[in-house]
Coordinates of C-alpha atoms and ligand atoms in Angstrom, one line a residue:
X1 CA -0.1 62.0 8.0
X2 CA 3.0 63.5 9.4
X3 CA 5.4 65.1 7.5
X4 CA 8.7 62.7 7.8
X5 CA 9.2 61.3 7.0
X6 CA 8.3 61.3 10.7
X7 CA 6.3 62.9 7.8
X8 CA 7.3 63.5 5.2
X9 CA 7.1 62.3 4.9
X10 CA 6.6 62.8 5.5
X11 CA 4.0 63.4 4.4
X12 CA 2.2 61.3 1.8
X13 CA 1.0 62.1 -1.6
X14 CA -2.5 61.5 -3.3
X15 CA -2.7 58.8 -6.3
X16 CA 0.0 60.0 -8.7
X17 CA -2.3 62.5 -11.4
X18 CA -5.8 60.8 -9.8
X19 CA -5.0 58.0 -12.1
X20 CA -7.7 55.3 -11.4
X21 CA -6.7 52.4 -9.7
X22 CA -6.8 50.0 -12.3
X23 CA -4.1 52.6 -14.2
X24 CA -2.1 52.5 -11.2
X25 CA -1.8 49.0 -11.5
X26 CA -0.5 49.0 -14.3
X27 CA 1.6 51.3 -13.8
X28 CA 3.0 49.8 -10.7
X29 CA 3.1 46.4 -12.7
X30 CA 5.3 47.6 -16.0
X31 CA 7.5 49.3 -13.1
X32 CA 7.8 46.3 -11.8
X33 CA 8.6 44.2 -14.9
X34 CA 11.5 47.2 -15.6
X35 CA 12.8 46.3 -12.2
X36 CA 12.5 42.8 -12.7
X37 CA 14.4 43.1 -15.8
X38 CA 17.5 45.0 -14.5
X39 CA 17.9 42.4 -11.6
X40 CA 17.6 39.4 -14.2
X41 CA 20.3 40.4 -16.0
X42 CA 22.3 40.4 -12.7
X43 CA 21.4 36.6 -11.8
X44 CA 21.7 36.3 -15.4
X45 CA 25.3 37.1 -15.8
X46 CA 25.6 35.7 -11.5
X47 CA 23.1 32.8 -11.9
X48 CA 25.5 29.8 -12.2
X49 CA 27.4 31.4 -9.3
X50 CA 24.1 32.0 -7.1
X51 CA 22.1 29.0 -8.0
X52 CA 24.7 26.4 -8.8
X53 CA 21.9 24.0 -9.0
X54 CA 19.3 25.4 -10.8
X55 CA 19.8 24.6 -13.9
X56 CA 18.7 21.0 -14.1
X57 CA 17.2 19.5 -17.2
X58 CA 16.9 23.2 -18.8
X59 CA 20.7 22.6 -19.2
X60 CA 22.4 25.3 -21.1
X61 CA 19.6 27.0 -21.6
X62 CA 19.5 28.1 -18.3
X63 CA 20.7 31.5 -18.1
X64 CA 17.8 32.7 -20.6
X65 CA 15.1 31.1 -18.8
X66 CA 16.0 31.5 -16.1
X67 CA 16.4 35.1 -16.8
X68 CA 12.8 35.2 -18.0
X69 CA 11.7 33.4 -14.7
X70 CA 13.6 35.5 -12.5
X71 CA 12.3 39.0 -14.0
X72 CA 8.5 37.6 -13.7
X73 CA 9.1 36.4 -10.1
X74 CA 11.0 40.0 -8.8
X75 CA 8.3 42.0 -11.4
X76 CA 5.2 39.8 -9.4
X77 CA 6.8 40.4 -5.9
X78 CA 7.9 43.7 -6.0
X79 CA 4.0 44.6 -7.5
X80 CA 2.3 42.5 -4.8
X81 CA 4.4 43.7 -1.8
X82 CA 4.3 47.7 -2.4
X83 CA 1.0 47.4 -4.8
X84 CA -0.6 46.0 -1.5
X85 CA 1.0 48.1 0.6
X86 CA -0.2 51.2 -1.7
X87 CA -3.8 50.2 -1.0
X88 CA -3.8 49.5 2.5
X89 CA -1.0 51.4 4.6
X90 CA -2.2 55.3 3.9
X91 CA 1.4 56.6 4.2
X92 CA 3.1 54.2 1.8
X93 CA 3.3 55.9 -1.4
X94 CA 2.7 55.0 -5.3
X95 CA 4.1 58.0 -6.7
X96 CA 6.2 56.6 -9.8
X97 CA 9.1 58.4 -8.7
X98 CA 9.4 56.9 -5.0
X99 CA 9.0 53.6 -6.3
X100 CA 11.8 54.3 -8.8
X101 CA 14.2 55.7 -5.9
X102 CA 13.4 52.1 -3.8
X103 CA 13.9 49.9 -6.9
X104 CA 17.4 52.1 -7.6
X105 CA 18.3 51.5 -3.5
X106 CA 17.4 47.8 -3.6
X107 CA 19.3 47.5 -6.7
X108 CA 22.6 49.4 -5.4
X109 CA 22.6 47.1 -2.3
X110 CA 22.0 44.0 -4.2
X111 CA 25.6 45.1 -6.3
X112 CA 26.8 46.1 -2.7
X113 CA 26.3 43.0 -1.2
X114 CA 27.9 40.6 -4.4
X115 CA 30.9 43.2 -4.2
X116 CA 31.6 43.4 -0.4
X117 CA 31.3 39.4 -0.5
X118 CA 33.6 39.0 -3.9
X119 CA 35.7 41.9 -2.7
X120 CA 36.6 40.0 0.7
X121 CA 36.9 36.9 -0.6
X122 CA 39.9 37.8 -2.9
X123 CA 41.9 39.3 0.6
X124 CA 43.6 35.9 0.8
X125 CA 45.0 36.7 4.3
X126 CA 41.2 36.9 5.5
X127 CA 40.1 34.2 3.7
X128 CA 42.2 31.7 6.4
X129 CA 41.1 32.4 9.3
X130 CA 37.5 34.1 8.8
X131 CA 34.7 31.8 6.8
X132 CA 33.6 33.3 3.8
X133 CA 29.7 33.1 4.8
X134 CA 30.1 36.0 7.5
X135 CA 30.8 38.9 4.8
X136 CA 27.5 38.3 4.2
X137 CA 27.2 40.3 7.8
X138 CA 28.9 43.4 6.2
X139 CA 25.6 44.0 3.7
X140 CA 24.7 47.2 3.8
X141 CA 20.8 47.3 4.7
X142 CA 20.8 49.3 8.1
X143 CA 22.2 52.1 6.0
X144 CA 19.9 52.2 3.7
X145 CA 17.2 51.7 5.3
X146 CA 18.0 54.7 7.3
X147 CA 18.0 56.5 4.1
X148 CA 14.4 55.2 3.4
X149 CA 13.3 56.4 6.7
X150 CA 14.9 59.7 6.8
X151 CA 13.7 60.6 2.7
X152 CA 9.9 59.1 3.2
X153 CA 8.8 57.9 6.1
X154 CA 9.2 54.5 8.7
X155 CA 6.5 53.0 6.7
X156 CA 8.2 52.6 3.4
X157 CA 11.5 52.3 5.4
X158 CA 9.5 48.6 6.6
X159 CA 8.5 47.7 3.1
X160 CA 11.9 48.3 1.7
X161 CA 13.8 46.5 4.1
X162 CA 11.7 43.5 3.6
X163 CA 11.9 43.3 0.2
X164 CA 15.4 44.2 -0.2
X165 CA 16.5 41.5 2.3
X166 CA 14.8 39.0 -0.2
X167 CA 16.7 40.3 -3.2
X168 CA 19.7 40.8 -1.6
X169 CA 20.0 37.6 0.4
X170 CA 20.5 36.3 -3.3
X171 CA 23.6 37.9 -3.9
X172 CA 24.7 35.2 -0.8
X173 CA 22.8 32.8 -2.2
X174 CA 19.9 33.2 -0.2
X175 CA 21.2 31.5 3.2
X176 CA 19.0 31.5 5.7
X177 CA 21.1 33.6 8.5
X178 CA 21.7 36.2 5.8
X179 CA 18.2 37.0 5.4
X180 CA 17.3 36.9 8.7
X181 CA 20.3 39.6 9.4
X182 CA 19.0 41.6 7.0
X183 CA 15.6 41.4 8.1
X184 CA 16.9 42.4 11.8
X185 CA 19.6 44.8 10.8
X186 CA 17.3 46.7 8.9
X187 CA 14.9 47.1 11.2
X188 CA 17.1 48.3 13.3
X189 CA 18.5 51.2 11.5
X190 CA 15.5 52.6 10.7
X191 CA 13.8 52.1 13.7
X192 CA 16.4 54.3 15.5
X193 CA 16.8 57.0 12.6
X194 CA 13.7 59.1 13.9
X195 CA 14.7 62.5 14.2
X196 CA 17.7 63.3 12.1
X197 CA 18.5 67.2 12.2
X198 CA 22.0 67.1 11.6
X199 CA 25.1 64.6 10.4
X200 CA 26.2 64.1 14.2
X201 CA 22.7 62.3 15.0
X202 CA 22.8 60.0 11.6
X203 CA 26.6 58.9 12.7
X204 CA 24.9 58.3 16.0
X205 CA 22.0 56.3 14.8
X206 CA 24.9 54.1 13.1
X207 CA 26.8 53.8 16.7
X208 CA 23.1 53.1 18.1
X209 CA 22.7 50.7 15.5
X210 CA 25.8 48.7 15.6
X211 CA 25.5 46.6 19.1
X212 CA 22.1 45.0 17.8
X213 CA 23.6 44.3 14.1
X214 CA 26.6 42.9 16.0
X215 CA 24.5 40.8 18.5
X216 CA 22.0 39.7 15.6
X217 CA 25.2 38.4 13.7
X218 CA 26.4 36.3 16.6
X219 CA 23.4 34.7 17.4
X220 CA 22.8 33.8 14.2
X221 CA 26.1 32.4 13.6
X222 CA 26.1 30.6 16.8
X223 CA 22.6 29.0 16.1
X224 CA 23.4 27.8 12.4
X225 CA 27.0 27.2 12.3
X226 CA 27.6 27.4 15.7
X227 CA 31.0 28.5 17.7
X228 CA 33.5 28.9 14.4
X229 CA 33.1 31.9 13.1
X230 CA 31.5 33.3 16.2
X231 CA 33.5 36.6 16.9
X232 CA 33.8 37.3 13.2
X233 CA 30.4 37.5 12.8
X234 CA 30.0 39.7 15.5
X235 CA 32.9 41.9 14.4
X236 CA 31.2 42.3 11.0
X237 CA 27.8 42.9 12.4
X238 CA 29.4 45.9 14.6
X239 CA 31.4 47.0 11.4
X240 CA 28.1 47.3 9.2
X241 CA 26.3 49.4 11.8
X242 CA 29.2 51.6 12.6
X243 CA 29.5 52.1 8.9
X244 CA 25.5 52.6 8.1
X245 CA 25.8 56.3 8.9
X246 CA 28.6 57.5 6.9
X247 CA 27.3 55.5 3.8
X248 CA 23.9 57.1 4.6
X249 CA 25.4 60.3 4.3
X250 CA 26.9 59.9 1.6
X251 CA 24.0 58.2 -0.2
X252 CA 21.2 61.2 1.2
X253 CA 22.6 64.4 -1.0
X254 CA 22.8 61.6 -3.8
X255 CA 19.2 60.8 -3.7
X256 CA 17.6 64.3 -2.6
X257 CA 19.4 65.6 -5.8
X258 CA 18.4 63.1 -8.2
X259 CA 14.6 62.6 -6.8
X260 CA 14.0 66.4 -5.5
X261 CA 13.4 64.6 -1.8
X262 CA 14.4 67.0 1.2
X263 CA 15.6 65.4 4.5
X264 CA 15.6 67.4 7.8
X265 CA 19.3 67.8 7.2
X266 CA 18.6 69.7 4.0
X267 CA 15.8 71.9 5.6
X268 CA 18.5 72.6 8.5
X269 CA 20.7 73.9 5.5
X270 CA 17.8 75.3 3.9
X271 CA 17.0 77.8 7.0
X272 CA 19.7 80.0 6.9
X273 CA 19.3 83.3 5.6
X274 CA 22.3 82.8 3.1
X275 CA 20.0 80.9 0.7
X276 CA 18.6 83.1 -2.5
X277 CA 15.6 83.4 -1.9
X278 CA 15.4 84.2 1.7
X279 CA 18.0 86.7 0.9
X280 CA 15.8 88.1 -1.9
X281 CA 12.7 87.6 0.8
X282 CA 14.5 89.6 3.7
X283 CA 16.0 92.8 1.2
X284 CA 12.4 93.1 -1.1
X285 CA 10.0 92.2 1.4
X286 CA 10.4 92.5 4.9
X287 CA 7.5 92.7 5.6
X288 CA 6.6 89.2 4.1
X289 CA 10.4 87.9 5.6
X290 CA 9.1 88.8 9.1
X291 CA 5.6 87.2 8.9
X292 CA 7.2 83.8 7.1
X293 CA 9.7 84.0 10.5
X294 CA 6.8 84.3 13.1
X295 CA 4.8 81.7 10.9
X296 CA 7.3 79.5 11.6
X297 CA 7.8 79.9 15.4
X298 CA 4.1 79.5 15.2
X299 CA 4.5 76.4 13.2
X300 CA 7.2 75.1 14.9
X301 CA 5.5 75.2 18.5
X302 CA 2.2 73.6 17.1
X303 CA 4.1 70.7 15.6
X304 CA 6.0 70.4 19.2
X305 CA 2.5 69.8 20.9
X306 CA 1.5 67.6 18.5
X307 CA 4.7 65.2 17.5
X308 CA 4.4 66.3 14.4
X309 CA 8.0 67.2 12.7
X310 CA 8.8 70.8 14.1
X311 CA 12.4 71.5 11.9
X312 CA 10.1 70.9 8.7
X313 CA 7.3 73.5 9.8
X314 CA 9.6 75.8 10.7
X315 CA 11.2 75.8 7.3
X316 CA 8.4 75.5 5.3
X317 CA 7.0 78.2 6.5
X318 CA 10.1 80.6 6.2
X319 CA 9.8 79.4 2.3
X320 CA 5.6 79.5 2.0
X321 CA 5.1 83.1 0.6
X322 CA 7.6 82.9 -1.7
X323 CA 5.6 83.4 -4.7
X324 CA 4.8 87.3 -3.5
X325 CA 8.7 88.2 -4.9
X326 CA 7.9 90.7 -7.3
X327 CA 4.7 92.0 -6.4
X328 CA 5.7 93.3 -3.0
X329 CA 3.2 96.4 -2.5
X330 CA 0.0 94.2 -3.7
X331 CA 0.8 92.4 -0.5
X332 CA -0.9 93.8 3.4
X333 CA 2.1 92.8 5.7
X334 CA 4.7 95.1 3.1
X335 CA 2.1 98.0 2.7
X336 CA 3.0 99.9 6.0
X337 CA 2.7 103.3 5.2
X338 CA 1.5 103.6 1.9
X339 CA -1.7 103.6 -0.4
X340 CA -3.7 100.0 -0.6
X341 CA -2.8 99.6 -4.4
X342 CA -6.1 97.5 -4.6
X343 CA -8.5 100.1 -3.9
X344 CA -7.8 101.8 -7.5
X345 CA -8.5 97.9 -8.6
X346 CA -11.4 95.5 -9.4
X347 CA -11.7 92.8 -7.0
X348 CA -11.4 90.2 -10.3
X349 CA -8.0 91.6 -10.7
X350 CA -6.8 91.5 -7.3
X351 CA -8.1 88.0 -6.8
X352 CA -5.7 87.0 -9.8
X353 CA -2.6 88.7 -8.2
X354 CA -3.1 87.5 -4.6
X355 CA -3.9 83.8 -5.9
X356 CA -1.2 83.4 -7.7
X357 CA 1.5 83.7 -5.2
X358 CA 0.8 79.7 -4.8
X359 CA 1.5 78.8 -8.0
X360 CA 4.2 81.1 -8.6
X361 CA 5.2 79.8 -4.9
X362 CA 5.4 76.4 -6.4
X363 CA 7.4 77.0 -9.4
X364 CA 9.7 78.9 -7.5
X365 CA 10.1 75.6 -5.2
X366 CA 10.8 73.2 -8.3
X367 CA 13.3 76.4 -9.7
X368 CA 15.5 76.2 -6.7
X369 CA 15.2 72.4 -5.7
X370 CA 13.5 72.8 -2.3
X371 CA 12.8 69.5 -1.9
X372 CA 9.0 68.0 -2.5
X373 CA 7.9 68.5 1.1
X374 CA 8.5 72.0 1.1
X375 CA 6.8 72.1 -2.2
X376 CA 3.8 70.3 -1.4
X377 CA 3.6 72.7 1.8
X378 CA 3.6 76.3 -0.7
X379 CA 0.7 74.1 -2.9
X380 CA -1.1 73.5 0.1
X381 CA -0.4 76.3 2.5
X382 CA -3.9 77.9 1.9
X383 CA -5.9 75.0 0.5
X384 CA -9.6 75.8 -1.0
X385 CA -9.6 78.8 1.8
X386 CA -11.5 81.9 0.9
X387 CA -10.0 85.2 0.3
X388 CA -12.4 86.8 2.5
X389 CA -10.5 90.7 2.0
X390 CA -12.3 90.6 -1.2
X391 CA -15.0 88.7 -1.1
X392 CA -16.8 92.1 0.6
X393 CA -15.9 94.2 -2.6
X394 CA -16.8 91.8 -4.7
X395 CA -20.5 91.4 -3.1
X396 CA -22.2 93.3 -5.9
X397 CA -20.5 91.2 -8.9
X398 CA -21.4 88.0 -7.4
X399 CA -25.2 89.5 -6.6
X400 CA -25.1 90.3 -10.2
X401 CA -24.0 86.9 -11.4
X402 CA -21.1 88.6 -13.1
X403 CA -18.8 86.3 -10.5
X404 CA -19.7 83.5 -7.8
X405 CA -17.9 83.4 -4.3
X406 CA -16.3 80.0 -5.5
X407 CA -14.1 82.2 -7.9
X408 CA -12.6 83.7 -4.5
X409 CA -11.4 80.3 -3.3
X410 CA -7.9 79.4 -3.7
X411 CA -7.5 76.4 -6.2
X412 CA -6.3 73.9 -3.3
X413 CA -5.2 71.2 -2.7
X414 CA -6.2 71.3 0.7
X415 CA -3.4 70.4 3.5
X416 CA -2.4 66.7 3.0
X417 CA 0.1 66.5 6.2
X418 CA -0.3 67.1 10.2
X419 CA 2.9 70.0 8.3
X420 CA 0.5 71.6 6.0
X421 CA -1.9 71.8 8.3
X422 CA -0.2 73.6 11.0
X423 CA 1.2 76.2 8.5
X424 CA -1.9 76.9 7.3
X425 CA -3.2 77.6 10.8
X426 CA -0.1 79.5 12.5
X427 CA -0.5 81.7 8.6
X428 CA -4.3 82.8 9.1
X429 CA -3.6 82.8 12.9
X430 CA -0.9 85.5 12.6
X431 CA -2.5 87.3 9.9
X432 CA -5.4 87.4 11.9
X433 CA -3.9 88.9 15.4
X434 CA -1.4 91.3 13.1
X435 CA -3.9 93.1 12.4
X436 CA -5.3 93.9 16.0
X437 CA -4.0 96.8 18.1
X438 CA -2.5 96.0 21.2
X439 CA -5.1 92.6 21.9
X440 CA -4.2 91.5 25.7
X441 CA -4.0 87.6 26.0
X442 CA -7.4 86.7 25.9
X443 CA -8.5 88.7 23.0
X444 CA -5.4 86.7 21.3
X445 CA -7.2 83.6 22.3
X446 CA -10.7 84.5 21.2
X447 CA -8.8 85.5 17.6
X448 CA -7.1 82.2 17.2
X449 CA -9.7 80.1 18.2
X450 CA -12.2 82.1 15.5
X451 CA -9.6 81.2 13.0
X452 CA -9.1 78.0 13.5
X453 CA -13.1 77.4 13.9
X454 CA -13.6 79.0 11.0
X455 CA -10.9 76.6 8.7
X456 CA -11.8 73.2 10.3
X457 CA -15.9 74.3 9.4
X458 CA -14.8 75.3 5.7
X459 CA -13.7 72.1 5.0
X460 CA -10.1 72.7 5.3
X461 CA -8.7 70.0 7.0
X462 CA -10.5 67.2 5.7
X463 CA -7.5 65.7 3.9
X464 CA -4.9 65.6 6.6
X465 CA -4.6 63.8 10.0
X466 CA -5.1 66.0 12.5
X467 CA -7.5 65.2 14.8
X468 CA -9.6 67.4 17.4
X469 CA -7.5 66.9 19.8
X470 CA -4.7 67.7 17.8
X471 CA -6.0 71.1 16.6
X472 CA -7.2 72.2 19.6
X473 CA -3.2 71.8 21.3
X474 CA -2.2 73.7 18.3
X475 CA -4.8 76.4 18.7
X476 CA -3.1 76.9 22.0
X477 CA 0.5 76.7 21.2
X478 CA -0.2 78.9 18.4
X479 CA -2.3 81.3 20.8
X480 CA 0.4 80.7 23.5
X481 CA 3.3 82.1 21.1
X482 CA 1.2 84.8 19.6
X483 CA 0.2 85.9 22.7
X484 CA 4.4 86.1 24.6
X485 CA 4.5 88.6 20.9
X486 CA 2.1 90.9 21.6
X487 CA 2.5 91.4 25.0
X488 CA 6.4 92.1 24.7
X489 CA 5.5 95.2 22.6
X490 CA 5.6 97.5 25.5
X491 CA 6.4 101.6 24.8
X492 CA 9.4 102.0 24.7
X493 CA 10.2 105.7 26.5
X494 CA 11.1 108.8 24.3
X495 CA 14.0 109.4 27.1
X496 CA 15.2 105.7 26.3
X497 CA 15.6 105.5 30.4
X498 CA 12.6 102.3 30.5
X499 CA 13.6 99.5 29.3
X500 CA 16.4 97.4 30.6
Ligands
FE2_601 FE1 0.3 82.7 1.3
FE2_602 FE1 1.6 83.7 4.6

């Protein structure tokens, strides 16, 4: 599964807490009742207005049961659609907070839509010339499905848009054309909001987006209406997907604060040195700082031969060892130069230190809001992997039955993304050829692809989506990079008169 979004989302999460599926149900279904619930009180208090005649022989009743109706109907769909999805698309996901973040979108644009339409319709100068049924062209959706894409992934960014077209194309009272151009317009945001490093490529995924919201509005004008409110309907059309990337940078920092999500812009903002912990990384461990910073190259290359999300690896991996603040000198890469602290230690004790550098890793993460993908990456970064350092050491224990070589494993999970994945190679991979003296190109080679062997036969990447082909392009680029390193450590002369 790929990290963006592109993972991120990627990237995709297990069943929330291996609940069974039956519990997920559930779940999913009393979440979808709450939903429900919050948009019947809108066609409660808007009912009259949006379904004018739909009250019939229920008469003044109406509102209530209608209300009651209405929750059951949006609980049942919103259930079905993303309980179905949940099941059968692998990078949709059912985690109780994403669903909460889509349900708190769809319900945002649903109030969007009712006040762009009421807002408009009060602008008596407008109201004369333009008809009232083309605000309807100025909803929202392109934005926010942009923001759906960009936070999880172009799966989810699908799902959402269909379903918030339905509920949306309520708030104008469920005309056909309206739903249609949400439909269309949302689709077409998201489909163009791949890759978004930085502000200047959301505002151009808006200006990208904005001749096919303003060509969709048009047509659909023409062909239901047909010439009257032609050009207005084109107008508005251009005006919603010139305006879907401002409002999707303004709703992004919104939504990565209040559901810990991290988009690439954030991890952009997250890479420079200025940030805490890096700071904290670079001044107590530089030795750790300059092995998260050739991870990353590493990482970043291996995603680039495989399309999978490069920005993210490269971040990640700056962030992955952050858990090792604190015990710098129990740590190989910051030991240069003085005593191995674990030889005057029993392997049981050193296994506790080195392993918990995930955990602690993790809790760091959620301390400074890193976002989940970069979380999920620390969690995973090793997977089930061995220590192997001490598994040597620890030989007589385990021949004793005093410890088993499972106790030398770290607690996982495994790598869930293409992201993971790739962090986890570039970090043995580097690890691996540090500790060789000189190695020419092909000695690099032989390392890398002995690592790499060695994770995909332990199990490692069972859980993640990278196929053979896949790992062995990022065996190369990895080998590739590492490789260019050690081959530009040339002597440097004591008479400084060699290099140029
Ligand atoms: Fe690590
Ligand atoms: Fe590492």
């Amino acid at each position: 599964m790929s990290g963006s979004k592109s993972a991120t989302r990627s990237s995709s999460l297990p069943p929330e807490n291996g609940a069974s599926p039956g519990g997920r149900y559930w779940r999913l279904l009393a979440l979808s009742l709450a939903s429900g619930a919050v948009f019947a009180v809108l066609f409660y208090l808007w009912g009259q207005e949006l379904f004018p005649r739909a009250a019939g022989r229920w008469g003044g009743t109406f509102p209530f049961v209608g209300a009651v109706a209405l929750t059951l109907a949006v609980a049942l769909f919103l259930s079905e659609w993303f309980g179905f999805a949940g099941r059968e698309v692998r990078k949709v996901r059912l985690a109780a907070r994403d669903f909460l973040f889509l349900c708190s979108l769809a319900l945002l644009l649903f109030f969007a839509a009712k006040a762009v339409i009421d807002l408009l319709a009060e602008i008596p100068a407008l109201g004369r010339g333009v008809p009232t049924r083309v605000y309807a062209y100025l909803i929202p959706l392109p934005a926010f499905a942009m923001v759906v894409r960009v936070l999880i992934n172009s799966e989810t960014s699908i799902l959402f848009t269909v379903a918030a077209s339905v509920l949306s194309a309520a708030a104008a009272s469920g005309s056909w054309p309206t739903l249609l151009f949400l439909l269309l317009s949302g689709t077409a945001g998201a489909a163009r909001a791949r890759r978004v490093p930085d502000r200047y490529r959301m505002l151009m995924v808006g200006v990208q987006t904005a001749p096919v919201c303003a060509l969709a509005a048009a047509a659909l004008e023409f062909s239901f209406h047909g010439g009257g409110g032609l050009l207005w309907a084109g107008i508005f059309g251009a005006v919603n997907g010139l305006l879907s990337g401002p409002i999707a940078l303004a709703v992004m920092p919104v939504a990565e604060s209040a559901f810990g999500y991290a988009s690439d812009i954030r991890l952009m903002e997250l890479s420079g040195t200025g940030h805490p912990l890096l700071s904290r990384l670079m001044m107590e461990m530089p030795g750790t700082f300059h092995h998260s910073v050739v991870v990353g190259t590493l990482a970043e290359a291996g995603a680039l031969a495989i399309g999978a999300n490069p920005v993210l690896c490269r971040v990640a991996a700056l962030y992955h060892d952050i858990g090792k603040l604190g015990k710098t000198q129990y740590f190989s890469e910051n030991q240069a130069g003085v005593a191995n602290v674990h030889d005057a230690m029993s392997p049981g004790l050193s296994r506790a230190v080195i392993l918990s550098h995930v955990k602690e890793g993790v809790r760091m993460a959620g301390e400074f809001r890193l976002g989940d993908r970069i979380t999920e990456i620390i969690a995973q970064h090793h997977g089930t992997s061995l220590l192997y350092c001490f598994l040597d050491k620890a030989r007589p224990m385990i021949q004793d039955r005093k410890a088993s070589e499972e106790m030398f494993r770290y607690p996982g999970p495994k790598p869930k993304t293409r992201e993971a994945a790739i962090i986890m190679l570039a970090d043995a991979t580097e690890a691996a050829v540090r500790s060789l003296d000189r190695p020419a190109p092909q000695k690099v080679d032989e390392t890398v692809t002995g690592i790499v062997n060695r994770i995909y036969l332990d199990g490692q990447l069972n859980e993640c989506d990278l196929t053979l082909r896949d790992l062995h392009a990022v065996g190369r680029a990895i080998s590739q990079v590492l490789a260019a390193i050690a081959h530009g450590r040339v002597d440097y002369p004591a008479d400084g008169k060699g290099a140029v």
